[in-house]
mmCIF file of C-alpha atoms in Angstrom:
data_model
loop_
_atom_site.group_PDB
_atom_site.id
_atom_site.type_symbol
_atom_site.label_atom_id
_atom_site.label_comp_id
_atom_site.label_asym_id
_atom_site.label_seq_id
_atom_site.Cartn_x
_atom_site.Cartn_y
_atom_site.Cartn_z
ATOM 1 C CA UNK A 1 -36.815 -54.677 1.431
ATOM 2 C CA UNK A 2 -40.515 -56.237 1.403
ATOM 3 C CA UNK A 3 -42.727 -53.241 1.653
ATOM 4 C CA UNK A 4 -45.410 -54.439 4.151
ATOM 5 C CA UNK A 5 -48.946 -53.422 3.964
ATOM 6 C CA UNK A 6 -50.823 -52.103 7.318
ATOM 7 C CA UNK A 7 -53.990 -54.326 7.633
ATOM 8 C CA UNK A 8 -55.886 -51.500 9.057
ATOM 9 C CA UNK A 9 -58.759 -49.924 7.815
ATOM 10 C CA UNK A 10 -57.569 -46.610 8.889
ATOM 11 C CA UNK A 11 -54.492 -45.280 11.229
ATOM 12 C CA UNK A 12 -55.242 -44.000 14.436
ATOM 13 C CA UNK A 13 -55.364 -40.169 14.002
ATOM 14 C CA UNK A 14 -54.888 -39.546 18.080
ATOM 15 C CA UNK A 15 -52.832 -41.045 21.147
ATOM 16 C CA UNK A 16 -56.162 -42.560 22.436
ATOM 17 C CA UNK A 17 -57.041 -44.159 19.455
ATOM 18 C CA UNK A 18 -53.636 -45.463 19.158
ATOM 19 C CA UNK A 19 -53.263 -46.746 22.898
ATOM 20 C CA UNK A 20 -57.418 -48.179 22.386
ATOM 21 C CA UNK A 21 -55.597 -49.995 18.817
ATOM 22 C CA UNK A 22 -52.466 -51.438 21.187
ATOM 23 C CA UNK A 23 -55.189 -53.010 23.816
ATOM 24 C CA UNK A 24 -56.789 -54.455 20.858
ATOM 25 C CA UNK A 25 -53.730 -56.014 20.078
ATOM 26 C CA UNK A 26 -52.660 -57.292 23.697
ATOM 27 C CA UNK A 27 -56.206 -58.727 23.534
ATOM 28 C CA UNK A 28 -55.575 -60.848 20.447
ATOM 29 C CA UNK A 29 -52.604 -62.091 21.922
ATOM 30 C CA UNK A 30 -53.889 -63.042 25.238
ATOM 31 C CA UNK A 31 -56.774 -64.857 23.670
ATOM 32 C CA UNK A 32 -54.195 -66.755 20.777
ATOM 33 C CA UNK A 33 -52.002 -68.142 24.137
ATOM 34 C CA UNK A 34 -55.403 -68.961 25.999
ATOM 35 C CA UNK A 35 -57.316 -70.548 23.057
ATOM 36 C CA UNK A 36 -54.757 -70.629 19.787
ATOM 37 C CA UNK A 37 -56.326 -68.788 16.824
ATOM 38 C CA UNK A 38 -59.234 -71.227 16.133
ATOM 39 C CA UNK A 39 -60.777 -69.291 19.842
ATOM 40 C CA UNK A 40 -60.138 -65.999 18.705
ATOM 41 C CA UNK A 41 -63.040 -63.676 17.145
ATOM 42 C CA UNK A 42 -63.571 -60.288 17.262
ATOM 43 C CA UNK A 43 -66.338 -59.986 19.667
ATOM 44 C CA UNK A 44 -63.846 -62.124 22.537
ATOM 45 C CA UNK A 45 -61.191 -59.108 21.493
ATOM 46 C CA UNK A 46 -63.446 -56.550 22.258
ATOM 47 C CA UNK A 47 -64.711 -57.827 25.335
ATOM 48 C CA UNK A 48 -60.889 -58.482 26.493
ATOM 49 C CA UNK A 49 -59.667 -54.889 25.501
ATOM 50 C CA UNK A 50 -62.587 -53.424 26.930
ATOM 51 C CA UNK A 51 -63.878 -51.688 24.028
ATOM 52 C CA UNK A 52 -66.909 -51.917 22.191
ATOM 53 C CA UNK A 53 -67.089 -54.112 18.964
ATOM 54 C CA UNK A 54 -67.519 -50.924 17.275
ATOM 55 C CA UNK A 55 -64.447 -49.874 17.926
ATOM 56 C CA UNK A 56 -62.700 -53.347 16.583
ATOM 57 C CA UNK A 57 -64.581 -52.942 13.083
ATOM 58 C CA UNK A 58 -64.231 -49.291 12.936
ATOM 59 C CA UNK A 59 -59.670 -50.326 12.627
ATOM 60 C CA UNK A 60 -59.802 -54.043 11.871
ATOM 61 C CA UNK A 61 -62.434 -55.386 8.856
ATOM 62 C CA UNK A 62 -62.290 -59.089 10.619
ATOM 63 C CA UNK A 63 -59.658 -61.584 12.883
ATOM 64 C CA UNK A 64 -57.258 -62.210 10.559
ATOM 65 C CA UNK A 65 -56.606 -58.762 10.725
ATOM 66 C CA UNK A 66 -56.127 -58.021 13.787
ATOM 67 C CA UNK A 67 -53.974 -61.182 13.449
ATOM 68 C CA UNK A 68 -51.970 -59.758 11.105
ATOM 69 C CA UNK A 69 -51.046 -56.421 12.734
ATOM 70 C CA UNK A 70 -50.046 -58.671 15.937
ATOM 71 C CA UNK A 71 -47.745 -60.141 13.874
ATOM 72 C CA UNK A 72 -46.496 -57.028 12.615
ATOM 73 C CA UNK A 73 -45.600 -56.149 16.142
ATOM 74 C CA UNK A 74 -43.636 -59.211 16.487
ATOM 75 C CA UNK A 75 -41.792 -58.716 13.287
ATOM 76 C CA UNK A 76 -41.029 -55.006 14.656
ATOM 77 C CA UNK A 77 -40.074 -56.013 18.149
ATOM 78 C CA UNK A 78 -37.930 -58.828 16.538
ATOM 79 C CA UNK A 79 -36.106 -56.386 14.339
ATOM 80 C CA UNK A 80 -35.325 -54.399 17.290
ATOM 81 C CA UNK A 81 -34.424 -56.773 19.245
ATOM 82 C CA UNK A 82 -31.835 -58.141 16.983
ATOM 83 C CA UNK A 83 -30.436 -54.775 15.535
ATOM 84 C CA UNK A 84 -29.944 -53.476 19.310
ATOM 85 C CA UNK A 85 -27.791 -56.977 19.448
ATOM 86 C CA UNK A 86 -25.878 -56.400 16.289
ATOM 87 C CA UNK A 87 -25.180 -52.979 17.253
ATOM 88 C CA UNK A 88 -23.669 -54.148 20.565
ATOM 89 C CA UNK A 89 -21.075 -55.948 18.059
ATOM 90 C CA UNK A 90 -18.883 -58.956 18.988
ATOM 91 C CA UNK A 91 -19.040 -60.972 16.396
ATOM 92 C CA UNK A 92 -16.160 -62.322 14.478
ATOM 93 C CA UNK A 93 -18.123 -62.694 11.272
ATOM 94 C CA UNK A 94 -21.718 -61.804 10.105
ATOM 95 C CA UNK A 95 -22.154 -65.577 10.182
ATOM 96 C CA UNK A 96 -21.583 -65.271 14.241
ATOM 97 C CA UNK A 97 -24.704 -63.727 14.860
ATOM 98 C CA UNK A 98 -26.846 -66.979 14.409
ATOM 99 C CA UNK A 99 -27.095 -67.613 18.107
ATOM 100 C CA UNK A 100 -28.047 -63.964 19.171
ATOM 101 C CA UNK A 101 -30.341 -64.129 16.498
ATOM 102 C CA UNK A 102 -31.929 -67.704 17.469
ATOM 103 C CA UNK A 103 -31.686 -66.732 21.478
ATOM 104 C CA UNK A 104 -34.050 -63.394 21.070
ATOM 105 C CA UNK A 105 -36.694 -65.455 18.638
ATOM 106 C CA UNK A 106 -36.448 -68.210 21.798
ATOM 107 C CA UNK A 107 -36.845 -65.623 24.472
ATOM 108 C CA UNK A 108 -39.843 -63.517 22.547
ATOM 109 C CA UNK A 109 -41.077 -67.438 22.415
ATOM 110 C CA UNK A 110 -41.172 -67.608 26.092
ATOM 111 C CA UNK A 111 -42.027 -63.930 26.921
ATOM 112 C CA UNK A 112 -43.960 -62.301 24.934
ATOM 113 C CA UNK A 113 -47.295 -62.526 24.981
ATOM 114 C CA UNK A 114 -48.775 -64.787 21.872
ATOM 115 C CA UNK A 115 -46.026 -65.617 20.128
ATOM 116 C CA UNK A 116 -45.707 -69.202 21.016
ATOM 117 C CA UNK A 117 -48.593 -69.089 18.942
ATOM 118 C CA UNK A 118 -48.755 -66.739 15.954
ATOM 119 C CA UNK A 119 -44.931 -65.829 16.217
ATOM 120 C CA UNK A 120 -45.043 -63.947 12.419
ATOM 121 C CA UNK A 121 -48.141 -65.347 11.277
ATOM 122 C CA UNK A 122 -48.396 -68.498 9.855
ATOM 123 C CA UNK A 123 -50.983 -70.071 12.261
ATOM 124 C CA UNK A 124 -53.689 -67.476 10.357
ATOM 125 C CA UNK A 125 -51.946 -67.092 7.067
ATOM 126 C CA UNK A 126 -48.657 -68.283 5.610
ATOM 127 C CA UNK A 127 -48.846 -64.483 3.635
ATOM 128 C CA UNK A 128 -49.938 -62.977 6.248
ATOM 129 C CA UNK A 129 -47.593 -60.280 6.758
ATOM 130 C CA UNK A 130 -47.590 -59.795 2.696
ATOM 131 C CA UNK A 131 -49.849 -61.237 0.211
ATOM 132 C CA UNK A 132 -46.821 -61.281 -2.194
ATOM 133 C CA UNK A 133 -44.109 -63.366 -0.008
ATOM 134 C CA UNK A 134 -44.804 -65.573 2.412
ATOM 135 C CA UNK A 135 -43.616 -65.102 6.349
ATOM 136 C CA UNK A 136 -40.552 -66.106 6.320
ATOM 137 C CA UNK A 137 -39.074 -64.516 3.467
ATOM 138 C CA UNK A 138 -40.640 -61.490 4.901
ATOM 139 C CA UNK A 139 -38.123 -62.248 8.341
ATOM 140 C CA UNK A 140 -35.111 -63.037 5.989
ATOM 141 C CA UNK A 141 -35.741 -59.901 3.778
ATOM 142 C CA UNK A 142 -35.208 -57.918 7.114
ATOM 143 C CA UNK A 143 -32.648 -59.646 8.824
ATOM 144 C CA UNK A 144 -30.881 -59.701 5.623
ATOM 145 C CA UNK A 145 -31.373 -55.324 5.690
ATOM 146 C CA UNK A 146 -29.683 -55.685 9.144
ATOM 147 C CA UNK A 147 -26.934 -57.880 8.065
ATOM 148 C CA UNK A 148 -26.386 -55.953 5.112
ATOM 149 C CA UNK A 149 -26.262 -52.090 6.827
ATOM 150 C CA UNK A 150 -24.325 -53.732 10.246
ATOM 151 C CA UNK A 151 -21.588 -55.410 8.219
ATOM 152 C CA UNK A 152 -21.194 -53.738 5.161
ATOM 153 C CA UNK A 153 -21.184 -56.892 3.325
ATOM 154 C CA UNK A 154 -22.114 -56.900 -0.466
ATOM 155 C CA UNK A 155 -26.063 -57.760 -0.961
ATOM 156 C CA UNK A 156 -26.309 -60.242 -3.491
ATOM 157 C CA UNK A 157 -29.099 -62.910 -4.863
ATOM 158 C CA UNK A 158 -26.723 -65.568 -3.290
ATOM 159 C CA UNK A 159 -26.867 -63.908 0.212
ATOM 160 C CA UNK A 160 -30.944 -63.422 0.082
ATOM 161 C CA UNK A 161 -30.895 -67.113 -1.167
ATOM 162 C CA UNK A 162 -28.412 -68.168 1.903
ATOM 163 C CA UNK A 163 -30.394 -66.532 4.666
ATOM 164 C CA UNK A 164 -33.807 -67.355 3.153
ATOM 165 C CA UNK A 165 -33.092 -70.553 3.336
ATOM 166 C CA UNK A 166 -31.117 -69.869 7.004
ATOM 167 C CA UNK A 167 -35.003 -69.213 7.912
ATOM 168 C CA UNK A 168 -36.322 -71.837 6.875
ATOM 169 C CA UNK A 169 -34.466 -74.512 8.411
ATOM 170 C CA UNK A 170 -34.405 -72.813 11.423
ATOM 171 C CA UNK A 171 -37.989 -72.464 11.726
ATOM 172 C CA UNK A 172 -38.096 -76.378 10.841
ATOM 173 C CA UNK A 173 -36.100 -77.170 13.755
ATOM 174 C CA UNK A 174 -37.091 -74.483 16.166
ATOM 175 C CA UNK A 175 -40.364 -75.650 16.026
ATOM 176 C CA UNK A 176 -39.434 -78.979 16.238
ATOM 177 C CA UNK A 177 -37.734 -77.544 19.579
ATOM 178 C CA UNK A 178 -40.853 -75.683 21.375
ATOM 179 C CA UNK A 179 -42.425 -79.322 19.849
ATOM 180 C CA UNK A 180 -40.752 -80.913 22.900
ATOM 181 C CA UNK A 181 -40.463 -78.782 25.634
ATOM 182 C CA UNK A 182 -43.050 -75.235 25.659
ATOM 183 C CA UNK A 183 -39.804 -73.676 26.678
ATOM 184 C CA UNK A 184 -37.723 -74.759 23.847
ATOM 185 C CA UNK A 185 -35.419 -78.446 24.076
ATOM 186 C CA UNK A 186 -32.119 -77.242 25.074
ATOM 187 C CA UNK A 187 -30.348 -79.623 23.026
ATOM 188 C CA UNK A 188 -32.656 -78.975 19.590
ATOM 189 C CA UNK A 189 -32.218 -74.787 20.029
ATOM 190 C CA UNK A 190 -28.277 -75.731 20.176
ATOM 191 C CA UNK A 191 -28.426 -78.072 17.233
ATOM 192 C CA UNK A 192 -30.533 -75.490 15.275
ATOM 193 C CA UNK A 193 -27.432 -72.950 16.045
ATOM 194 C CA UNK A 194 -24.821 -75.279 15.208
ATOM 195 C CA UNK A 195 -27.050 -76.327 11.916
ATOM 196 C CA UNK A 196 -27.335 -72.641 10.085
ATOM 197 C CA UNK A 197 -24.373 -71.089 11.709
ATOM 198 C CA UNK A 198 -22.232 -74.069 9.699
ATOM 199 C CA UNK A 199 -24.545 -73.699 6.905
ATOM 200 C CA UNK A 200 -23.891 -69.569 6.067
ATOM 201 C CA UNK A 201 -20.356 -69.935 7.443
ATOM 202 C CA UNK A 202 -19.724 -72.424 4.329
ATOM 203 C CA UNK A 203 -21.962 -70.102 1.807
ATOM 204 C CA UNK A 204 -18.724 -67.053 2.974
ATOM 205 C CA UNK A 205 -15.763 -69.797 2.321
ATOM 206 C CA UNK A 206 -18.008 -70.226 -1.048
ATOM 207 C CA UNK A 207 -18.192 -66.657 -2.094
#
């Protein structure tokens, strides 16, 4: 799996410097849903997370940072989401879980707070979760992990290729989705589903 690279200048040593760090964070994220990332700068976050700028520059060396650890958290809350999901179990093949997987990226779309906007990055930085592999190889690298350890199923260059490309498209359209309606066009979220989960289920009859 793509080993991922903490943009901070140094961890949080104690459980306020940690909790002052997450604030930081929720501040970015308000000010990316208020503004979008052109409005955001280091001086707004510190003001927002009640901290002084200090602080900010004494964890984070500049936006894109700060960015970049946001979208860390998404990635993270993501993965949890969606291995809590495949744990439940249900499906009839690994293909199946398309829609679960597509339904928690739509719901952290309408929830959670700005990631309409950055979601895993590429507003700021289409590396920005790894200067080596751009975002969304990043999010198939780990949902391929998941697939891999839930199902047991053989990890091969022709599975990272399927679900790489599984990404992808579904970002394409997805977008193209949230493009219509902020909450996500009913009818293009369905199509996306319909799109990839016919896609992989083809790559299994293949293999």
């Amino acid at each position: 799996m793509t080993e991922i690279r903490t943009p901070l200048r140094r961890r949080p040593a104690q459980r306020r410097s940690a909790e002052r760090v997450q604030r930081m964070l929720d501040a970015c994220a308000d000010i990316l849903d208020e503004d979008g990332y052109d409005g955001l700068t280091t001086t707004r976050i510190a003001q927002r997370a009640e901290v002084a700028i200090g602080s900010v520059y004494q964890f984070f060396p500049d936006k894109r940072a700060v960015a970049q650890a946001l979208a860390l958290r998404n990635l993270e809350e993501f993965g949890d989401r969606v291995s809590a999901r495949l744990a439940e179990g249900g499906f009839g093949d690994w293909s199946d879980t398309v829609g679960a997987i597509i339904d928690i990226f739509v719901a952290m779309h309408r929830a959670v707070p700005g990631f309409r906007v950055l979601r895993f990055g590429d507003v700021a930085d289409v590396n920005l979760l790894d200067s080596d592999a751009d975002n969304n190889a990043v999010v198939a690298d780990r949902l391929r992990t998941m697939i891999v350890e839930t199902f047991g199923i053989q990890d091969t260059p022709g599975l990272a290729t399927a679900l790489a490309i599984s990404v992808e498209a579904g970002d394409a359209v997805l977008k193209m989705a949230f493009r219509r309606d902020p909450d996500g066009d009913p009818a293009i979220v369905a199509e996306a589903e319909r799109l990839i989960h016919g896609y992989l289920a083809a790559h299994i009859d293949e293999s």
